[in-house]
């Protein structure tokens, strides 16, 4: 009898308590450290609840790696968790403040539609940021609605996970939920929230923001925090700021070389999209190059080609300069001396990149050791690829499979001459021919997220509320170095249609 006349508030409380009880079975283990940084670096707030959350995609493989168990939790309650309608016990949600150079122009930014709910510790004691993207207005939203659309969230899910399986450091995607609400952009779109997982969300822009505060203690605290979180081996260094700079230079050099290896074009390499950890972050106007052209640009807003494929190492160095500038007060007491030291460190990027890039390209064509003619051999191949507009991924695929006779483009006399020189160089390896091809197989993906295949899957999901094509694509991309018959359709370059493929800052 009492249950019948139970108040609405009491029913809601009982309803939520039941959800919280079930959600506790997931196995979250939060240990939140960022919240202890100085107040100006963050704002504490909760995600804005959504109307009717539903699970769109759930990454069970990543969940297992994080030590999370969804088996005892209903999809309804998982949707409540990954929408932020119910926060797990131990979470402490915040929006981070940061700044950044966007296309070369400095501005104060921050998490305008993202909320970090906490730092989860897995069974191996590794720490991961758990962040909701599209979770509502924050103090840094700058008149935005803080929301996101389904298409861009699925896009980040697909590409970030593809990057992981390509063995490239990246943030990852744990879940996408639809919100039951539409978001208004040019048109009305299905609303969604992505759960992003990262080793942290510390960016060059985080340090830039701290530097604008003019408080040396805050900057020191941030350096100590970054070292503790990502480079604990540097804790006892006398000059932690300089050691941190050197470590980030190394990490970012390795990252951009990996991008170049697979033909990935980030598209928006602003300093706020460059992590201290060396992970790829923010999959907005990114795409993979089909036809080899170093000047390739996909972003609709990159009118000058600032972030073109060929410019990615140049911009990486530019961003590192901006990182170094924030550390000048900590590197040496004498500003002039500090600038000299920082400049010397940054200038190492050129040789680090050139050596790393050359070794990467050697691996792509199966070369062991060094030969003085290697550089010319590599550059001549790329020059031929550009001139003949060959597909970047498939050229190396056909080389390592010794299937160049399958495409008439390789009947070109210039390529035949190059091929003979390559075969002679392979014989100079102090390894077997089989080892050379195995080296190629480790460095050349047989399949990538072809832009038209990604768009096809996203369009189908948006138009039909059906994720069948998204799942099919995702399964293919989980084994990018394994050749198999079922991927043939995903290896095909797009059919030329006279239109230039464009990507947009939608994520």
Short mmCIF file of C-alpha atoms in Angstrom, two decimals:
data_model
loop_
_atom_site.label_atom_id
_atom_site.label_comp_id
_atom_site.label_asym_id
_atom_site.label_seq_id
_atom_site.Cartn_x
_atom_site.Cartn_y
_atom_site.Cartn_z
CA UNK A 1 0.00 0.00 0.00
CA UNK A 2 2.86 2.34 0.91
CA UNK A 3 4.62 1.66 -2.42
CA UNK A 4 1.50 2.89 -4.34
CA UNK A 5 1.66 6.31 -2.74
CA UNK A 6 5.44 6.58 -2.84
CA UNK A 7 6.50 10.08 -3.87
CA UNK A 8 8.03 10.73 -7.27
CA UNK A 9 11.30 11.82 -5.65
CA UNK A 10 11.43 8.60 -3.59
CA UNK A 11 10.82 6.49 -6.69
CA UNK A 12 13.56 8.35 -8.52
CA UNK A 13 15.95 7.82 -5.62
CA UNK A 14 15.19 4.11 -5.51
CA UNK A 15 15.57 3.89 -9.29
CA UNK A 16 18.97 5.59 -9.24
CA UNK A 17 20.20 3.58 -6.25
CA UNK A 18 19.40 0.38 -8.13
CA UNK A 19 21.40 1.61 -11.10
CA UNK A 20 24.34 2.66 -8.94
CA UNK A 21 24.33 -0.74 -7.26
CA UNK A 22 24.52 -2.55 -10.61
CA UNK A 23 27.06 -0.13 -12.03
CA UNK A 24 29.39 -0.82 -9.09
CA UNK A 25 29.94 -4.30 -10.56
CA UNK A 26 31.84 -2.86 -13.53
CA UNK A 27 35.09 -2.63 -11.57
CA UNK A 28 36.07 1.02 -11.82
CA UNK A 29 39.09 1.91 -9.68
CA UNK A 30 39.48 5.65 -9.67
CA UNK A 31 42.48 7.48 -8.24
CA UNK A 32 42.16 11.10 -9.33
CA UNK A 33 45.30 13.22 -9.27
CA UNK A 34 44.62 16.03 -11.73
CA UNK A 35 42.01 17.50 -9.38
CA UNK A 36 44.83 18.36 -6.97
CA UNK A 37 46.54 20.70 -9.41
CA UNK A 38 46.13 24.45 -8.73
CA UNK A 39 42.55 25.71 -9.11
CA UNK A 40 43.10 27.75 -12.30
CA UNK A 41 43.99 24.56 -14.19
CA UNK A 42 40.51 23.05 -14.00
CA UNK A 43 36.84 23.45 -13.18
CA UNK A 44 34.90 20.87 -11.20
CA UNK A 45 31.46 20.10 -12.62
CA UNK A 46 29.23 17.22 -13.67
CA UNK A 47 28.13 16.15 -17.15
CA UNK A 48 24.78 17.55 -18.23
CA UNK A 49 22.24 14.66 -18.13
CA UNK A 50 20.71 13.55 -21.42
CA UNK A 51 17.16 12.54 -22.26
CA UNK A 52 17.33 8.90 -23.33
CA UNK A 53 20.82 7.39 -23.61
CA UNK A 54 21.33 4.19 -25.58
CA UNK A 55 24.49 2.20 -26.28
CA UNK A 56 25.60 2.52 -29.90
CA UNK A 57 29.05 0.91 -29.67
CA UNK A 58 30.84 -0.78 -26.80
CA UNK A 59 34.52 -1.72 -27.02
CA UNK A 60 34.65 -4.98 -25.08
CA UNK A 61 38.30 -5.60 -25.98
CA UNK A 62 39.41 -2.28 -24.51
CA UNK A 63 37.15 -2.84 -21.50
CA UNK A 64 38.97 -6.11 -20.78
CA UNK A 65 42.34 -4.39 -21.08
CA UNK A 66 41.15 -1.82 -18.57
CA UNK A 67 39.99 -4.56 -16.21
CA UNK A 68 36.32 -3.62 -16.58
CA UNK A 69 33.53 -6.18 -16.62
CA UNK A 70 30.23 -5.31 -18.32
CA UNK A 71 28.75 -8.82 -18.19
CA UNK A 72 26.60 -8.18 -15.10
CA UNK A 73 25.36 -4.77 -16.19
CA UNK A 74 22.42 -4.17 -18.52
CA UNK A 75 22.86 -2.10 -21.67
CA UNK A 76 20.40 0.38 -20.20
CA UNK A 77 22.59 0.98 -17.17
CA UNK A 78 25.78 1.03 -19.25
CA UNK A 79 24.15 3.76 -21.33
CA UNK A 80 23.48 5.71 -18.14
CA UNK A 81 27.15 5.42 -17.20
CA UNK A 82 28.58 6.36 -20.59
CA UNK A 83 26.25 9.30 -20.98
CA UNK A 84 27.21 10.70 -17.59
CA UNK A 85 23.65 10.42 -16.29
CA UNK A 86 25.04 8.29 -13.45
CA UNK A 87 28.67 8.67 -12.44
CA UNK A 88 30.64 5.70 -11.08
CA UNK A 89 31.70 5.67 -7.45
CA UNK A 90 35.09 7.31 -6.97
CA UNK A 91 34.88 9.49 -10.09
CA UNK A 92 35.50 13.20 -9.81
CA UNK A 93 34.45 15.02 -12.95
CA UNK A 94 36.33 18.06 -14.20
CA UNK A 95 36.89 20.15 -17.33
CA UNK A 96 40.52 21.00 -17.99
CA UNK A 97 41.78 24.45 -18.86
CA UNK A 98 44.33 24.87 -21.61
CA UNK A 99 45.37 27.23 -24.38
CA UNK A 100 46.77 26.68 -27.85
CA UNK A 101 47.98 27.96 -31.16
CA UNK A 102 45.25 27.16 -33.68
CA UNK A 103 46.57 27.52 -37.24
CA UNK A 104 49.32 29.68 -35.75
CA UNK A 105 47.07 31.97 -33.70
CA UNK A 106 47.17 31.83 -29.91
CA UNK A 107 43.93 31.58 -27.95
CA UNK A 108 42.69 30.53 -24.52
CA UNK A 109 40.70 27.31 -24.77
CA UNK A 110 39.73 24.45 -22.45
CA UNK A 111 37.39 21.46 -22.54
CA UNK A 112 34.41 23.07 -24.23
CA UNK A 113 32.39 19.88 -24.54
CA UNK A 114 34.45 17.28 -22.73
CA UNK A 115 34.49 16.23 -19.11
CA UNK A 116 37.13 14.04 -17.50
CA UNK A 117 35.30 11.82 -15.02
CA UNK A 118 38.41 10.37 -13.43
CA UNK A 119 41.61 8.37 -13.69
CA UNK A 120 41.07 4.61 -13.72
CA UNK A 121 43.80 2.22 -12.57
CA UNK A 122 43.87 -1.19 -14.24
CA UNK A 123 45.20 -4.44 -12.76
CA UNK A 124 48.71 -3.64 -14.09
CA UNK A 125 48.65 -0.35 -12.14
CA UNK A 126 48.49 1.69 -15.35
CA UNK A 127 46.57 4.94 -15.15
CA UNK A 128 44.02 6.01 -17.75
CA UNK A 129 41.96 9.16 -18.15
CA UNK A 130 38.29 8.41 -18.77
CA UNK A 131 36.74 11.34 -20.61
CA UNK A 132 33.26 12.00 -22.00
CA UNK A 133 33.18 13.97 -25.25
CA UNK A 134 29.91 15.73 -26.02
CA UNK A 135 28.81 15.79 -22.40
CA UNK A 136 27.43 19.34 -22.25
CA UNK A 137 28.36 22.92 -21.53
CA UNK A 138 31.46 23.73 -19.48
CA UNK A 139 33.02 27.05 -18.39
CA UNK A 140 35.18 26.81 -21.54
CA UNK A 141 32.38 26.24 -24.08
CA UNK A 142 32.60 29.77 -25.53
CA UNK A 143 28.92 29.95 -26.55
CA UNK A 144 28.90 26.34 -27.80
CA UNK A 145 26.28 23.80 -26.76
CA UNK A 146 28.84 21.32 -25.43
CA UNK A 147 27.25 18.51 -27.40
CA UNK A 148 28.39 16.26 -30.24
CA UNK A 149 26.78 14.41 -33.14
CA UNK A 150 26.75 10.67 -33.75
CA UNK A 151 28.72 10.74 -37.02
CA UNK A 152 31.84 12.51 -35.69
CA UNK A 153 31.83 10.41 -32.49
CA UNK A 154 31.68 7.18 -34.49
CA UNK A 155 34.41 8.58 -36.72
CA UNK A 156 36.74 9.10 -33.77
CA UNK A 157 35.86 5.64 -32.50
CA UNK A 158 36.79 4.02 -35.82
CA UNK A 159 39.97 6.00 -36.54
CA UNK A 160 41.41 6.02 -33.03
CA UNK A 161 40.96 2.25 -32.72
CA UNK A 162 42.40 1.76 -36.21
CA UNK A 163 45.47 3.73 -35.13
CA UNK A 164 45.86 1.50 -32.08
CA UNK A 165 45.85 -1.64 -34.23
CA UNK A 166 48.30 0.04 -36.62
CA UNK A 167 50.65 0.18 -33.58
CA UNK A 168 50.61 3.96 -33.40
CA UNK A 169 50.33 5.67 -29.98
CA UNK A 170 46.81 7.04 -29.63
CA UNK A 171 43.93 7.85 -27.38
CA UNK A 172 41.28 5.14 -27.60
CA UNK A 173 37.51 4.83 -27.64
CA UNK A 174 35.57 2.78 -25.11
CA UNK A 175 31.97 3.56 -26.00
CA UNK A 176 29.56 5.69 -27.99
CA UNK A 177 26.04 6.37 -26.76
CA UNK A 178 23.22 8.20 -28.48
CA UNK A 179 21.56 10.77 -26.24
CA UNK A 180 17.96 10.78 -27.43
CA UNK A 181 18.44 14.44 -28.27
CA UNK A 182 19.32 16.16 -31.53
CA UNK A 183 22.11 18.67 -31.98
CA UNK A 184 21.82 21.55 -34.39
CA UNK A 185 24.71 22.22 -36.75
CA UNK A 186 23.95 23.02 -40.39
CA UNK A 187 21.10 20.55 -39.95
CA UNK A 188 19.56 18.60 -37.09
CA UNK A 189 21.78 15.63 -36.19
CA UNK A 190 21.59 12.68 -33.82
CA UNK A 191 23.30 13.55 -30.54
CA UNK A 192 25.99 11.28 -29.11
CA UNK A 193 28.70 11.05 -26.46
CA UNK A 194 32.07 9.32 -26.91
CA UNK A 195 34.04 7.86 -24.03
CA UNK A 196 37.71 8.54 -24.72
CA UNK A 197 40.55 6.76 -22.94
CA UNK A 198 44.03 8.30 -22.75
CA UNK A 199 47.18 7.95 -20.69
CA UNK A 200 46.40 11.59 -19.92
CA UNK A 201 45.03 14.71 -21.58
CA UNK A 202 48.09 16.83 -20.80
CA UNK A 203 48.83 18.91 -23.89
CA UNK A 204 51.36 21.47 -25.01
CA UNK A 205 48.39 23.81 -24.66
CA UNK A 206 48.11 22.86 -20.97
CA UNK A 207 51.59 24.25 -20.41
CA UNK A 208 50.84 27.27 -22.55
CA UNK A 209 47.84 28.04 -20.36
CA UNK A 210 49.90 27.63 -17.17
CA UNK A 211 52.52 29.99 -18.60
CA UNK A 212 49.89 32.68 -19.22
CA UNK A 213 49.04 32.69 -15.51
CA UNK A 214 52.43 34.19 -14.69
CA UNK A 215 52.84 32.00 -11.61
CA UNK A 216 56.12 30.08 -11.62
CA UNK A 217 54.95 27.72 -8.87
CA UNK A 218 52.01 26.55 -10.99
CA UNK A 219 54.38 25.89 -13.89
CA UNK A 220 56.75 23.94 -11.63
CA UNK A 221 53.85 21.93 -10.26
CA UNK A 222 52.72 21.07 -13.79
CA UNK A 223 56.22 19.94 -14.81
CA UNK A 224 56.45 17.73 -11.71
CA UNK A 225 53.01 16.32 -12.46
CA UNK A 226 53.86 15.54 -16.10
CA UNK A 227 57.11 13.85 -15.08
CA UNK A 228 55.42 11.77 -12.37
CA UNK A 229 52.65 10.75 -14.74
CA UNK A 230 54.55 9.99 -17.94
CA UNK A 231 58.30 10.01 -17.33
CA UNK A 232 58.93 8.75 -13.75
CA UNK A 233 62.48 7.87 -14.76
CA UNK A 234 63.17 11.62 -14.83
CA UNK A 235 62.08 12.32 -11.25
CA UNK A 236 65.64 12.58 -9.93
CA UNK A 237 66.97 14.69 -12.79
CA UNK A 238 68.48 17.99 -11.66
CA UNK A 239 66.85 19.88 -14.51
CA UNK A 240 63.43 18.26 -14.82
CA UNK A 241 62.07 20.89 -17.20
CA UNK A 242 64.87 20.30 -19.69
CA UNK A 243 64.65 16.52 -19.31
CA UNK A 244 60.90 16.71 -19.90
CA UNK A 245 61.46 18.77 -23.05
CA UNK A 246 63.99 16.23 -24.36
CA UNK A 247 61.59 13.36 -23.65
CA UNK A 248 58.67 15.03 -25.41
CA UNK A 249 60.86 15.87 -28.44
CA UNK A 250 61.71 12.17 -28.70
CA UNK A 251 58.11 11.00 -28.29
CA UNK A 252 56.67 13.45 -30.81
CA UNK A 253 59.39 12.64 -33.34
CA UNK A 254 58.51 8.96 -33.12
CA UNK A 255 54.81 9.75 -33.40
CA UNK A 256 54.99 11.84 -36.57
CA UNK A 257 57.27 9.26 -38.22
CA UNK A 258 54.56 6.68 -37.55
CA UNK A 259 51.96 8.96 -39.12
CA UNK A 260 54.12 9.32 -42.21
CA UNK A 261 54.62 5.56 -42.34
CA UNK A 262 50.92 4.82 -42.87
CA UNK A 263 49.94 7.98 -44.76
CA UNK A 264 47.94 9.46 -41.89
CA UNK A 265 47.19 13.18 -42.04
CA UNK A 266 46.07 14.64 -38.71
CA UNK A 267 44.60 17.77 -40.24
CA UNK A 268 44.55 19.97 -37.15
CA UNK A 269 47.97 19.91 -35.51
CA UNK A 270 47.28 22.79 -33.16
CA UNK A 271 49.32 22.88 -29.97
CA UNK A 272 46.23 21.94 -27.96
CA UNK A 273 46.09 18.72 -30.00
CA UNK A 274 49.63 17.67 -29.14
CA UNK A 275 49.99 15.51 -26.04
CA UNK A 276 52.90 15.37 -23.65
CA UNK A 277 52.60 11.58 -23.62
CA UNK A 278 53.15 11.31 -27.38
CA UNK A 279 49.70 9.90 -28.13
CA UNK A 280 47.65 10.94 -31.16
CA UNK A 281 44.66 12.96 -29.97
CA UNK A 282 41.58 14.55 -31.55
CA UNK A 283 40.35 12.92 -34.73
CA UNK A 284 38.56 15.83 -36.35
CA UNK A 285 39.55 16.56 -39.97
CA UNK A 286 41.99 13.65 -40.13
CA UNK A 287 42.17 11.18 -43.03
CA UNK A 288 44.45 8.66 -44.73
CA UNK A 289 46.21 9.47 -47.98
CA UNK A 290 45.15 7.41 -51.00
CA UNK A 291 47.12 8.68 -54.01
CA UNK A 292 50.63 9.59 -52.95
CA UNK A 293 51.04 13.36 -52.97
CA UNK A 294 53.11 15.05 -50.24
CA UNK A 295 50.96 18.18 -50.54
CA UNK A 296 47.76 16.32 -49.64
CA UNK A 297 45.36 18.28 -47.41
CA UNK A 298 41.92 17.06 -46.34
CA UNK A 299 40.79 19.65 -43.79
CA UNK A 300 38.15 22.03 -45.16
CA UNK A 301 39.57 24.89 -43.09
CA UNK A 302 43.27 24.38 -43.91
CA UNK A 303 43.29 26.71 -46.91
CA UNK A 304 47.06 27.28 -46.85
CA UNK A 305 48.09 23.64 -46.45
CA UNK A 306 49.65 24.33 -43.05
CA UNK A 307 48.92 20.76 -41.93
CA UNK A 308 49.53 18.97 -45.24
CA UNK A 309 51.14 15.52 -45.14
CA UNK A 310 54.60 16.84 -45.99
CA UNK A 311 54.34 19.62 -43.40
CA UNK A 312 53.59 17.39 -40.42
CA UNK A 313 57.22 17.09 -39.25
CA UNK A 314 57.70 20.85 -39.73
CA UNK A 315 54.63 21.61 -37.60
CA UNK A 316 55.69 19.06 -35.00
CA UNK A 317 58.92 21.00 -34.55
CA UNK A 318 56.99 24.31 -34.48
CA UNK A 319 54.76 22.96 -31.73
CA UNK A 320 57.78 21.74 -29.79
CA UNK A 321 59.20 25.26 -29.96
CA UNK A 322 55.99 26.53 -28.34
CA UNK A 323 56.33 23.88 -25.64
CA UNK A 324 59.94 24.89 -25.04
CA UNK A 325 58.93 28.54 -24.69
CA UNK A 326 56.70 27.70 -21.73
CA UNK A 327 59.65 26.05 -19.94
CA UNK A 328 62.18 28.87 -20.41
CA UNK A 329 61.77 30.20 -16.82
CA UNK A 330 62.58 26.72 -15.44
CA UNK A 331 65.45 25.55 -17.64
CA UNK A 332 68.01 28.13 -16.40
CA UNK A 333 68.03 31.16 -14.14
CA UNK A 334 69.54 33.24 -16.93
CA UNK A 335 66.89 33.76 -19.62
CA UNK A 336 69.37 34.11 -22.46
CA UNK A 337 71.16 30.92 -21.43
CA UNK A 338 67.84 29.14 -21.01
CA UNK A 339 66.77 30.06 -24.55
CA UNK A 340 70.09 28.80 -25.92
CA UNK A 341 69.71 25.46 -24.14
CA UNK A 342 66.10 25.07 -25.27
CA UNK A 343 66.99 25.98 -28.85
CA UNK A 344 69.81 23.44 -28.87
CA UNK A 345 67.37 20.76 -27.67
CA UNK A 346 64.72 21.63 -30.24
CA UNK A 347 67.27 21.67 -33.05
CA UNK A 348 67.95 17.99 -32.39
CA UNK A 349 64.54 17.30 -33.90
CA UNK A 350 65.80 17.65 -37.48
CA UNK A 351 68.46 14.95 -37.21
CA UNK A 352 66.25 12.73 -35.04
CA UNK A 353 63.45 12.94 -37.56
CA UNK A 354 65.63 12.47 -40.64
CA UNK A 355 67.38 9.42 -39.18
CA UNK A 356 64.09 7.96 -37.88
CA UNK A 357 62.23 8.63 -41.13
CA UNK A 358 64.98 7.07 -43.24
CA UNK A 359 65.07 3.96 -41.05
CA UNK A 360 61.27 3.76 -41.23
CA UNK A 361 61.34 3.94 -45.02
CA UNK A 362 64.10 1.32 -45.11
CA UNK A 363 61.78 -0.97 -43.16
CA UNK A 364 58.93 -0.29 -45.60
CA UNK A 365 61.06 -1.60 -48.46
CA UNK A 366 62.75 -4.37 -46.46
CA UNK A 367 66.26 -2.99 -46.05
CA UNK A 368 68.58 -3.95 -43.20
CA UNK A 369 71.67 -1.94 -42.30
CA UNK A 370 72.85 1.23 -44.02
CA UNK A 371 73.95 1.81 -47.56
CA UNK A 372 74.97 5.22 -48.91
CA UNK A 373 72.57 4.74 -51.84
CA UNK A 374 69.52 4.04 -49.63
CA UNK A 375 68.39 7.65 -49.48
CA UNK A 376 68.33 7.92 -53.28
CA UNK A 377 66.56 4.58 -53.59
CA UNK A 378 63.82 5.76 -51.21
CA UNK A 379 63.45 9.20 -52.75
CA UNK A 380 63.36 7.82 -56.29
CA UNK A 381 60.51 5.47 -55.38
CA UNK A 382 58.50 8.28 -53.79
CA UNK A 383 59.19 10.55 -56.75
CA UNK A 384 57.93 7.87 -59.13
CA UNK A 385 54.84 7.31 -56.95
CA UNK A 386 54.00 11.01 -56.99
CA UNK A 387 54.56 11.37 -60.75
CA UNK A 388 52.39 8.34 -61.53
CA UNK A 389 49.78 9.04 -58.84
CA UNK A 390 50.01 5.58 -57.34
CA UNK A 391 48.18 4.53 -54.21
CA UNK A 392 50.42 4.95 -51.16
CA UNK A 393 49.30 1.90 -49.18
CA UNK A 394 48.84 -0.45 -52.13
CA UNK A 395 52.21 0.34 -53.71
CA UNK A 396 54.05 -1.02 -50.68
CA UNK A 397 51.53 -3.85 -50.36
CA UNK A 398 52.18 -5.03 -53.92
CA UNK A 399 55.94 -4.66 -53.43
CA UNK A 400 56.04 -6.85 -50.33
CA UNK A 401 53.71 -9.39 -51.95
CA UNK A 402 55.79 -9.30 -55.15
CA UNK A 403 52.58 -8.67 -57.08
CA UNK A 404 53.55 -5.55 -59.02
CA UNK A 405 52.77 -7.39 -62.28
CA UNK A 406 49.09 -7.24 -61.30
CA UNK A 407 48.90 -3.52 -62.01
CA UNK A 408 49.82 -1.98 -65.37
CA UNK A 409 51.14 1.13 -63.64
CA UNK A 410 54.25 -0.89 -62.70
CA UNK A 411 55.05 -1.65 -66.35
CA UNK A 412 56.56 1.85 -66.40
CA UNK A 413 60.25 1.73 -67.48
CA UNK A 414 61.26 4.08 -64.66
CA UNK A 415 59.76 1.72 -62.09
CA UNK A 416 61.30 -1.36 -63.72
CA UNK A 417 64.71 0.31 -63.43
CA UNK A 418 64.06 1.16 -59.79
CA UNK A 419 62.87 -2.39 -59.10
CA UNK A 420 66.13 -3.85 -60.41
CA UNK A 421 68.16 -1.56 -58.12
CA UNK A 422 65.94 -2.51 -55.19
CA UNK A 423 66.49 -6.22 -55.80
CA UNK A 424 70.26 -5.66 -55.92
CA UNK A 425 70.09 -3.76 -52.61
CA UNK A 426 68.03 -6.55 -50.99
CA UNK A 427 70.82 -9.00 -51.79
CA UNK A 428 73.20 -6.82 -49.75
CA UNK A 429 71.17 -7.41 -46.60
CA UNK A 430 72.87 -9.58 -44.02
CA UNK A 431 69.50 -11.26 -43.59
CA UNK A 432 67.52 -13.71 -45.66
CA UNK A 433 65.10 -12.51 -48.32
CA UNK A 434 62.31 -13.90 -46.18
CA UNK A 435 63.46 -11.64 -43.31
CA UNK A 436 63.29 -8.63 -45.60
CA UNK A 437 59.69 -9.37 -46.56
CA UNK A 438 58.78 -10.05 -42.93
CA UNK A 439 60.20 -6.63 -42.06
CA UNK A 440 58.01 -5.08 -44.75
CA UNK A 441 54.94 -6.92 -43.46
CA UNK A 442 55.44 -5.44 -39.99
CA UNK A 443 55.63 -1.89 -41.32
CA UNK A 444 53.21 -1.82 -44.25
CA UNK A 445 49.51 -2.21 -43.46
CA UNK A 446 47.52 -4.22 -45.98
CA UNK A 447 44.41 -2.21 -45.14
CA UNK A 448 43.73 1.27 -43.75
CA UNK A 449 40.55 3.21 -42.95
CA UNK A 450 39.87 4.27 -46.53
CA UNK A 451 38.12 7.62 -46.36
CA UNK A 452 35.24 6.60 -48.61
CA UNK A 453 34.69 3.41 -46.60
CA UNK A 454 34.55 5.41 -43.37
CA UNK A 455 32.05 7.84 -44.87
CA UNK A 456 29.97 5.00 -46.29
CA UNK A 457 29.71 3.39 -42.84
CA UNK A 458 28.89 6.69 -41.12
CA UNK A 459 26.24 7.64 -43.67
CA UNK A 460 24.60 4.24 -43.30
CA UNK A 461 24.61 4.57 -39.50
CA UNK A 462 23.10 8.07 -39.60
CA UNK A 463 20.49 7.33 -42.25
CA UNK A 464 19.39 3.92 -41.02
CA UNK A 465 20.30 3.96 -37.32
CA UNK A 466 22.15 0.75 -38.15
CA UNK A 467 25.80 0.18 -37.21
CA UNK A 468 26.28 -2.92 -39.37
CA UNK A 469 28.76 -1.24 -41.74
CA UNK A 470 30.59 0.43 -38.86
CA UNK A 471 31.06 -2.96 -37.21
CA UNK A 472 32.14 -4.62 -40.47
CA UNK A 473 34.75 -1.90 -41.04
CA UNK A 474 35.92 -2.08 -37.44
CA UNK A 475 36.47 -5.85 -37.64
CA UNK A 476 38.58 -5.42 -40.79
CA UNK A 477 40.70 -2.67 -39.22
CA UNK A 478 41.51 -4.77 -36.15
CA UNK A 479 44.02 -6.78 -38.22
CA UNK A 480 45.67 -4.21 -40.50
CA UNK A 481 48.81 -6.28 -41.12
CA UNK A 482 47.06 -9.57 -41.89
CA UNK A 483 46.28 -10.27 -45.53
CA UNK A 484 43.05 -12.21 -46.09
CA UNK A 485 40.44 -12.59 -48.78
CA UNK A 486 37.64 -10.78 -46.93
CA UNK A 487 39.48 -7.44 -46.97
CA UNK A 488 39.79 -7.11 -50.75
CA UNK A 489 36.87 -4.70 -50.99
CA UNK A 490 38.45 -2.50 -48.28
CA UNK A 491 41.79 -2.31 -50.11
CA UNK A 492 40.42 -0.64 -53.22
CA UNK A 493 41.27 3.04 -53.73
CA UNK A 494 38.28 5.33 -54.29
CA UNK A 495 36.92 5.61 -57.81
CA UNK A 496 37.90 9.06 -59.16
CA UNK A 497 34.85 11.32 -59.31
CA UNK A 498 36.45 14.71 -59.90
CA UNK A 499 35.71 15.87 -56.35
CA UNK A 500 38.31 16.51 -53.65
CA UNK A 501 37.62 14.64 -50.43
CA UNK A 502 37.16 17.06 -47.52
CA UNK A 503 37.00 16.53 -43.76
CA UNK A 504 35.58 18.86 -41.16
CA UNK A 505 36.21 19.86 -37.54
CA UNK A 506 33.16 18.01 -36.30
CA UNK A 507 34.62 16.12 -33.37
#
